[in-house]
Amino acid sequence: MGIYVNPGNTAFQEALNSMIYVDKSRLIAYTSRVLNTKQKNLCVSRPRRFGKSMAADMLTAYYSKGCSSGKLFAGLEIERECSFESHLNSHHVIRLDIQRFLETKQDLERFTAEIERRVNAELLEEFPAYVKTTDDRLKDTLDQIFYQTKTGFIFIIDEWDCVFRMAKDQKDVQKNYLDFLRGLFKGAEYVELAYMTGILPIKKYGEHSALNIFDEYSMADPKSLGEYFGFTKEEVQEQCRHYDIDYTEMEAWYDGYCVGSLHIYNPKSVSDALIWKEFQSYWTGTETYEALKIYIDMNFDGLKEAVIEMLGGGRCKVNTRQFQNDMTTFHKKDDVLTLLIHLGYLTFDKKSGEAFIPNREISQEFLNAVDGSGWNGLIEALNRSEELLRNVWAMDERAVAEGIAVIHSETASMLKYNNENSLTCALLIAFYSAKAYYMNPILELPAGKGFADVVYLPQRNVDKPALLAELKWNKSAMGAVSQIKERQYTSWIQGYTGRILLIGVNYDKKKGHTCAIEEYVIEKQ
């Protein structure tokens, strides 16, 4: 048993011993299916705190010849798979945590050589008849072992992308590292499986796209591995029952990440909430937090407006395909939004092509990041939201118009994209406090000088009216309410019965903001 070659199972044993453990062992069934196939190279990218290292430790414990892990997997789901015994502790494994080789920035110049030296030294001990020196390139050592013994290796590499986070602007370091990985894996017969995990997908870098031998499983495109990216609804419900925790509150704080057809929860935050019996943001302190403010202050083609809209519960169209998979190459808003998806600050609905803030925890992190220069007025506007919402429920049209006017004024300096969109964003910020009572708004795109509806449906067991707002520009608030009724917009709310407040808001450059509110009731059939 070595540190890098055929390591032990201590790390996975610690995961099993922990207060919260959710069984993700069925991942092994998938990796075993792709052993020695064209799909054997996997790059799985997830944000920090989403269980990347635990999964890598589990795969190591299962495959490595350096330990005996049968008892660890007893009772886990993978034990029921027919392939369980055939691969259990029966493969040579090379396990690398790249971050351990990069304790300081001074290590960047020599870390690949250090990896080769240390792994070669352990291969010399493991295969003394076939390895004579630690000075050869690692790929040459592995080629020699395979040529003489037909022995293959499983590679499990954690934090593969930390180089691109530490050496953000050092293109030569990035290139040398990609050359190392390409040489290690491209066309190598000794590779039975390569499982790499990090925050970012494979870096796109000219000719080094030769690393496209890897199938990528990311927050934007999880493919068939979505259930292993975090805790599922059923898993969280089971834990909440066991620990006697309110599931509805857990859902509001930590749910919301879209991975394919699934919604997943941040596993570390859920675990902390279960252990400490307190709902709050457990996110602060990750290495990416300080970068959040920098990224959202990059106001490429309306980025600030997109952030404000998402804070209000809206969504933003984003093209994730042109992102260069690093933390410095930004040309437009989509690049920054895509990075925030990979960092876990946004989630991505692949079906609609939209990004949004997933839950209350991350919304709090955005508020922390924008509470300062460059975002003047936003926090003040959010603080006014609760009062405005109560005025809506009271159907106080003048107070609502005045409240929206103040909020529109406070946020106008940040909303320069166009006047129509700025009014939409102002309304979403005005209704920010609705998060406590309503589901995320149903928001339609602007059409001409009018706006389709913004709909807020109350949460389960919340005794509040539904809200249906129509926005107008240089027309009339009463005309907006009339349009709601004439075009039967209330029919969009399928299956809803009870009170609906029809809210018309108009902005006129001369008269300012006006509001009209009417009550509408859908009777039970």
mmCIF file of C-alpha atoms in Angstrom, residues 8-26 28 53-55 57-62 67-79 84 88 231 239 242-243 271 275:
data_model
loop_
_atom_site.group_PDB
_atom_site.id
_atom_site.type_symbol
_atom_site.label_atom_id
_atom_site.label_comp_id
_atom_site.label_asym_id
_atom_site.label_seq_id
_atom_site.Cartn_x
_atom_site.Cartn_y
_atom_site.Cartn_z
ATOM 1 C CA GLY A 8 -5.663 2.442 1.434
ATOM 2 C CA ASN A 9 -9.263 3.127 2.405
ATOM 3 C CA THR A 10 -8.865 5.301 5.518
ATOM 4 C CA ALA A 11 -10.424 8.408 3.934
ATOM 5 C CA PHE A 12 -13.572 6.535 2.901
ATOM 6 C CA GLN A 13 -13.754 4.911 6.334
ATOM 7 C CA GLU A 14 -13.868 8.413 7.844
ATOM 8 C CA ALA A 15 -16.770 9.336 5.541
ATOM 9 C CA LEU A 16 -18.697 6.278 6.681
ATOM 10 C CA ASN A 17 -17.960 7.119 10.323
ATOM 11 C CA SER A 18 -19.292 10.666 9.932
ATOM 12 C CA MET A 19 -22.540 11.835 11.520
ATOM 13 C CA ILE A 20 -24.147 12.274 8.095
ATOM 14 C CA TYR A 21 -23.466 9.758 5.341
ATOM 15 C CA VAL A 22 -25.632 9.378 2.243
ATOM 16 C CA ASP A 23 -24.969 6.295 0.133
ATOM 17 C CA LYS A 24 -23.691 7.243 -3.334
ATOM 18 C CA SER A 25 -22.007 3.896 -3.989
ATOM 19 C CA ARG A 26 -24.056 3.204 -7.127
ATOM 20 C CA ILE A 28 -19.249 2.554 -8.795
ATOM 21 C CA SER A 53 -13.329 14.169 -2.691
ATOM 22 C CA MET A 54 -15.669 11.728 -0.951
ATOM 23 C CA ALA A 55 -16.534 10.157 -4.307
ATOM 24 C CA ASP A 57 -12.073 8.317 -1.821
ATOM 25 C CA MET A 58 -14.925 5.829 -2.324
ATOM 26 C CA LEU A 59 -13.672 4.778 -5.763
ATOM 27 C CA THR A 60 -10.161 4.404 -4.375
ATOM 28 C CA ALA A 61 -11.378 2.245 -1.491
ATOM 29 C CA TYR A 62 -13.346 0.041 -3.852
ATOM 30 C CA CYS A 67 -6.604 -2.423 0.926
ATOM 31 C CA SER A 68 -9.437 -4.794 1.777
ATOM 32 C CA SER A 69 -12.750 -2.930 1.742
ATOM 33 C CA GLY A 70 -15.416 -5.621 1.652
ATOM 34 C CA LYS A 71 -16.634 -4.781 5.160
ATOM 35 C CA LEU A 72 -16.830 -1.041 4.332
ATOM 36 C CA PHE A 73 -19.240 -1.663 1.469
ATOM 37 C CA ALA A 74 -21.376 -4.180 3.347
ATOM 38 C CA GLY A 75 -24.973 -3.007 3.227
ATOM 39 C CA LEU A 76 -24.342 -0.255 0.671
ATOM 40 C CA GLU A 77 -26.246 -0.215 -2.604
ATOM 41 C CA ILE A 78 -23.256 -1.261 -4.711
ATOM 42 C CA GLU A 79 -23.070 -4.575 -2.849
ATOM 43 C CA PHE A 84 -19.401 -5.983 -7.068
ATOM 44 C CA LEU A 88 -13.548 -5.149 -5.418
ATOM 45 C CA PHE A 231 -28.274 15.035 -2.229
ATOM 46 C CA GLN A 239 -32.405 12.656 6.732
ATOM 47 C CA HIS A 242 -34.279 10.925 11.035
ATOM 48 C CA TYR A 243 -33.074 14.177 12.643
ATOM 49 C CA SER A 271 -25.233 18.124 6.625
ATOM 50 C CA ILE A 275 -25.906 18.578 12.705
#
